Amino acid sequence: MKKNLTLAILLIGALTLVLGCTRYLAEEPLKRETEVAMAPKEEAPELKPLALTEEAPELKPLAAIEEAPAEIEPSETKEVVKMGGITGEYADSASASAGVIELTKKWKMYPIDLVNKDLSYISGGFCWVTSYYDNPNGCVIYLDDIKYE
């Protein structure tokens, strides 16, 4: 049986995570992950909360969204969607990625191939990753229909 992790992603606007997770932003651009891990603690930028939950914009149902606003250009932002990758004492048994994707104004399915992956212990079922370097002006992504098939 072929197993795929599938999802639909639509690009919309400024740096806001529509899933309502708490996010933090450095006062200055963060260095790439490998550089941050090697930097002494006193050089690391101080993190501050972006916005309280009460200040979050009202969200529209995803079913009503058909296209992104005209001011967003296709391929303007780059993200990575993946599953697994949790390490440590309770590490995931596998990981997989769809690689770097450039979002468009239309809903599009991005499958992650899980054929021949050991899915016996997965706690990191899905995540998306972006960086300041790939998206210096920020980004908003909308996710829908994330499922294992």
PDB file of C-alpha atoms in Angstrom:
ATOM      1  CA  MET A   1       0.000   0.000   0.000  1.00  0.00           C
ATOM      2  CA  LYS A   2       1.419   3.360  -0.985  1.00  0.00           C
ATOM      3  CA  LYS A   3       1.430   5.912   1.845  1.00  0.00           C
ATOM      4  CA  ASN A   4       1.540   9.628   1.154  1.00  0.00           C
ATOM      5  CA  LEU A   5       1.291  12.637   3.381  1.00  0.00           C
ATOM      6  CA  THR A   6      -0.664  15.163   1.351  1.00  0.00           C
ATOM      7  CA  LEU A   7      -1.532  18.765   1.987  1.00  0.00           C
ATOM      8  CA  ALA A   8      -2.770  21.856   0.218  1.00  0.00           C
ATOM      9  CA  ILE A   9      -1.033  25.189   0.745  1.00  0.00           C
ATOM     10  CA  LEU A  10      -2.046  28.636  -0.444  1.00  0.00           C
ATOM     11  CA  LEU A  11       0.078  31.756  -0.166  1.00  0.00           C
ATOM     12  CA  ILE A  12      -1.671  34.907   1.059  1.00  0.00           C
ATOM     13  CA  GLY A  13       0.252  37.823   2.718  1.00  0.00           C
ATOM     14  CA  ALA A  14       2.362  39.109   5.695  1.00  0.00           C
ATOM     15  CA  LEU A  15       4.100  37.145   8.483  1.00  0.00           C
ATOM     16  CA  THR A  16       1.157  35.532  10.287  1.00  0.00           C
ATOM     17  CA  LEU A  17       0.659  31.868  11.093  1.00  0.00           C
ATOM     18  CA  VAL A  18      -3.017  31.094  10.590  1.00  0.00           C
ATOM     19  CA  LEU A  19      -2.912  28.057  12.840  1.00  0.00           C
ATOM     20  CA  GLY A  20      -2.764  30.336  15.918  1.00  0.00           C
ATOM     21  CA  CYS A  21       0.590  29.116  17.253  1.00  0.00           C
ATOM     22  CA  THR A  22       2.675  31.480  19.377  1.00  0.00           C
ATOM     23  CA  ARG A  23       5.613  32.805  17.388  1.00  0.00           C
ATOM     24  CA  TYR A  24       8.668  34.810  18.254  1.00  0.00           C
ATOM     25  CA  LEU A  25      10.706  37.152  16.100  1.00  0.00           C
ATOM     26  CA  ALA A  26      14.265  38.265  16.704  1.00  0.00           C
ATOM     27  CA  GLU A  27      14.881  42.013  16.779  1.00  0.00           C
ATOM     28  CA  GLU A  28      17.525  41.433  14.112  1.00  0.00           C
ATOM     29  CA  PRO A  29      17.554  38.727  11.415  1.00  0.00           C
ATOM     30  CA  LEU A  30      18.507  35.310  12.767  1.00  0.00           C
ATOM     31  CA  LYS A  31      21.566  33.547  11.414  1.00  0.00           C
ATOM     32  CA  ARG A  32      21.117  30.198   9.721  1.00  0.00           C
ATOM     33  CA  GLU A  33      20.537  27.320  12.144  1.00  0.00           C
ATOM     34  CA  THR A  34      24.114  26.011  11.962  1.00  0.00           C
ATOM     35  CA  GLU A  35      25.544  29.454  12.729  1.00  0.00           C
ATOM     36  CA  VAL A  36      23.140  30.015  15.638  1.00  0.00           C
ATOM     37  CA  ALA A  37      24.060  26.661  17.198  1.00  0.00           C
ATOM     38  CA  MET A  38      27.746  27.623  17.152  1.00  0.00           C
ATOM     39  CA  ALA A  39      27.288  31.213  18.389  1.00  0.00           C
ATOM     40  CA  PRO A  40      28.042  32.001  22.065  1.00  0.00           C
ATOM     41  CA  LYS A  41      24.917  32.721  24.127  1.00  0.00           C
ATOM     42  CA  GLU A  42      25.800  36.377  24.670  1.00  0.00           C
ATOM     43  CA  GLU A  43      25.687  36.954  20.880  1.00  0.00           C
ATOM     44  CA  ALA A  44      22.262  35.373  20.379  1.00  0.00           C
ATOM     45  CA  PRO A  45      19.508  37.936  19.677  1.00  0.00           C
ATOM     46  CA  GLU A  46      16.852  38.453  22.336  1.00  0.00           C
ATOM     47  CA  LEU A  47      13.463  37.064  21.335  1.00  0.00           C
ATOM     48  CA  LYS A  48      10.203  38.870  21.979  1.00  0.00           C
ATOM     49  CA  PRO A  49       6.561  37.889  21.405  1.00  0.00           C
ATOM     50  CA  LEU A  50       5.136  39.098  18.084  1.00  0.00           C
ATOM     51  CA  ALA A  51       1.520  39.541  19.129  1.00  0.00           C
ATOM     52  CA  LEU A  52      -0.884  38.389  21.790  1.00  0.00           C
ATOM     53  CA  THR A  53      -3.655  36.025  20.737  1.00  0.00           C
ATOM     54  CA  GLU A  54      -6.243  38.781  21.320  1.00  0.00           C
ATOM     55  CA  GLU A  55      -4.537  40.918  18.655  1.00  0.00           C
ATOM     56  CA  ALA A  56      -4.615  38.202  15.982  1.00  0.00           C
ATOM     57  CA  PRO A  57      -6.634  39.078  12.879  1.00  0.00           C
ATOM     58  CA  GLU A  58      -9.986  37.429  12.285  1.00  0.00           C
ATOM     59  CA  LEU A  59      -9.541  34.354  10.115  1.00  0.00           C
ATOM     60  CA  LYS A  60     -11.781  33.417   7.189  1.00  0.00           C
ATOM     61  CA  PRO A  61     -12.857  29.811   6.631  1.00  0.00           C
ATOM     62  CA  LEU A  62     -10.455  28.139   4.225  1.00  0.00           C
ATOM     63  CA  ALA A  63     -13.293  26.839   2.050  1.00  0.00           C
ATOM     64  CA  ALA A  64     -14.173  30.434   1.105  1.00  0.00           C
ATOM     65  CA  ILE A  65     -10.652  31.263  -0.109  1.00  0.00           C
ATOM     66  CA  GLU A  66     -10.164  30.679  -3.827  1.00  0.00           C
ATOM     67  CA  GLU A  67      -7.257  32.971  -4.733  1.00  0.00           C
ATOM     68  CA  ALA A  68      -4.569  34.966  -2.976  1.00  0.00           C
ATOM     69  CA  PRO A  69      -4.693  38.772  -3.023  1.00  0.00           C
ATOM     70  CA  ALA A  70      -3.324  40.321  -6.220  1.00  0.00           C
ATOM     71  CA  GLU A  71      -0.344  41.982  -4.453  1.00  0.00           C
ATOM     72  CA  ILE A  72       1.322  38.615  -3.781  1.00  0.00           C
ATOM     73  CA  GLU A  73       3.358  37.340  -6.706  1.00  0.00           C
ATOM     74  CA  PRO A  74       3.688  33.616  -7.467  1.00  0.00           C
ATOM     75  CA  SER A  75       6.965  32.094  -6.241  1.00  0.00           C
ATOM     76  CA  GLU A  76       7.472  35.069  -3.912  1.00  0.00           C
ATOM     77  CA  THR A  77       7.944  32.860  -0.849  1.00  0.00           C
ATOM     78  CA  LYS A  78       9.689  29.534  -0.264  1.00  0.00           C
ATOM     79  CA  GLU A  79       8.818  26.963   2.374  1.00  0.00           C
ATOM     80  CA  VAL A  80       9.695  23.371   3.231  1.00  0.00           C
ATOM     81  CA  VAL A  81       6.948  20.936   4.248  1.00  0.00           C
ATOM     82  CA  LYS A  82       7.930  17.741   6.022  1.00  0.00           C
ATOM     83  CA  MET A  83       7.070  15.064   8.569  1.00  0.00           C
ATOM     84  CA  GLY A  84       9.203  13.409  11.214  1.00  0.00           C
ATOM     85  CA  GLY A  85      12.653  14.630  12.139  1.00  0.00           C
ATOM     86  CA  ILE A  86      12.118  14.825  15.916  1.00  0.00           C
ATOM     87  CA  THR A  87      15.347  13.753  17.652  1.00  0.00           C
ATOM     88  CA  GLY A  88      16.333  12.910  21.206  1.00  0.00           C
ATOM     89  CA  GLU A  89      15.103  10.259  23.617  1.00  0.00           C
ATOM     90  CA  TYR A  90      11.751   9.828  21.828  1.00  0.00           C
ATOM     91  CA  ALA A  91      12.978  10.329  18.262  1.00  0.00           C
ATOM     92  CA  ASP A  92      10.802   9.787  15.198  1.00  0.00           C
ATOM     93  CA  SER A  93      11.409   6.496  13.405  1.00  0.00           C
ATOM     94  CA  ALA A  94      11.541   8.266  10.006  1.00  0.00           C
ATOM     95  CA  SER A  95      11.444  11.632   8.302  1.00  0.00           C
ATOM     96  CA  ALA A  96      10.509  12.822   4.822  1.00  0.00           C
ATOM     97  CA  SER A  97      10.182  16.129   3.001  1.00  0.00           C
ATOM     98  CA  ALA A  98       8.612  17.548  -0.132  1.00  0.00           C
ATOM     99  CA  GLY A  99      11.720  19.746  -0.397  1.00  0.00           C
ATOM    100  CA  VAL A 100      11.690  23.503  -0.916  1.00  0.00           C
ATOM    101  CA  ILE A 101       8.439  24.587  -2.544  1.00  0.00           C
ATOM    102  CA  GLU A 102       7.483  27.915  -4.045  1.00  0.00           C
ATOM    103  CA  LEU A 103       3.896  28.744  -3.187  1.00  0.00           C
ATOM    104  CA  THR A 104       1.393  29.947  -5.759  1.00  0.00           C
ATOM    105  CA  LYS A 105      -1.910  31.844  -5.671  1.00  0.00           C
ATOM    106  CA  LYS A 106      -3.949  28.677  -6.299  1.00  0.00           C
ATOM    107  CA  TRP A 107      -4.495  25.727  -3.968  1.00  0.00           C
ATOM    108  CA  LYS A 108      -2.064  22.962  -4.851  1.00  0.00           C
ATOM    109  CA  MET A 109      -1.436  19.511  -3.406  1.00  0.00           C
ATOM    110  CA  TYR A 110       2.124  18.777  -2.200  1.00  0.00           C
ATOM    111  CA  PRO A 111       2.591  15.043  -1.523  1.00  0.00           C
ATOM    112  CA  ILE A 112       5.368  13.740   0.707  1.00  0.00           C
ATOM    113  CA  ASP A 113       6.401  10.230  -0.346  1.00  0.00           C
ATOM    114  CA  LEU A 114       6.330   7.844   2.629  1.00  0.00           C
ATOM    115  CA  VAL A 115       6.857   4.603   0.687  1.00  0.00           C
ATOM    116  CA  ASN A 116       9.335   2.329   2.513  1.00  0.00           C
ATOM    117  CA  LYS A 117       9.439   4.658   5.553  1.00  0.00           C
ATOM    118  CA  ASP A 118       9.250   3.205   9.077  1.00  0.00           C
ATOM    119  CA  LEU A 119       6.137   4.908  10.467  1.00  0.00           C
ATOM    120  CA  SER A 120       6.081   2.876  13.706  1.00  0.00           C
ATOM    121  CA  TYR A 121       6.849   5.921  15.897  1.00  0.00           C
ATOM    122  CA  ILE A 122       6.135   9.396  14.574  1.00  0.00           C
ATOM    123  CA  SER A 123       5.459  12.317  16.911  1.00  0.00           C
ATOM    124  CA  GLY A 124       6.379  15.024  14.375  1.00  0.00           C
ATOM    125  CA  GLY A 125       3.501  14.246  12.014  1.00  0.00           C
ATOM    126  CA  PHE A 126       3.727  17.445   9.969  1.00  0.00           C
ATOM    127  CA  CYS A 127       5.514  20.788   9.959  1.00  0.00           C
ATOM    128  CA  TRP A 128       6.401  23.623   7.626  1.00  0.00           C
ATOM    129  CA  VAL A 129       9.622  25.587   7.786  1.00  0.00           C
ATOM    130  CA  THR A 130      10.600  28.937   6.358  1.00  0.00           C
ATOM    131  CA  SER A 131      13.481  31.321   6.937  1.00  0.00           C
ATOM    132  CA  TYR A 132      14.233  35.025   6.946  1.00  0.00           C
ATOM    133  CA  TYR A 133      16.663  34.480   4.081  1.00  0.00           C
ATOM    134  CA  ASP A 134      14.033  32.860   1.858  1.00  0.00           C
ATOM    135  CA  ASN A 135      11.249  35.260   2.912  1.00  0.00           C
ATOM    136  CA  PRO A 136      12.749  38.582   4.084  1.00  0.00           C
ATOM    137  CA  ASN A 137       9.336  40.295   3.819  1.00  0.00           C
ATOM    138  CA  GLY A 138       7.533  37.587   5.778  1.00  0.00           C
ATOM    139  CA  CYS A 139       4.794  35.260   4.595  1.00  0.00           C
ATOM    140  CA  VAL A 140       1.384  33.822   5.369  1.00  0.00           C
ATOM    141  CA  ILE A 141       0.471  30.312   4.357  1.00  0.00           C
ATOM    142  CA  TYR A 142      -2.891  28.603   4.543  1.00  0.00           C
ATOM    143  CA  LEU A 143      -3.014  24.842   5.079  1.00  0.00           C
ATOM    144  CA  ASP A 144      -5.941  22.551   4.398  1.00  0.00           C
ATOM    145  CA  ASP A 145      -6.653  18.837   4.132  1.00  0.00           C
ATOM    146  CA  ILE A 146      -3.459  17.544   5.765  1.00  0.00           C
ATOM    147  CA  LYS A 147      -3.818  13.775   5.917  1.00  0.00           C
ATOM    148  CA  TYR A 148      -2.077  10.421   5.707  1.00  0.00           C
ATOM    149  CA  GLU A 149      -3.456   8.204   2.924  1.00  0.00           C
TER     150      GLU A 149
END
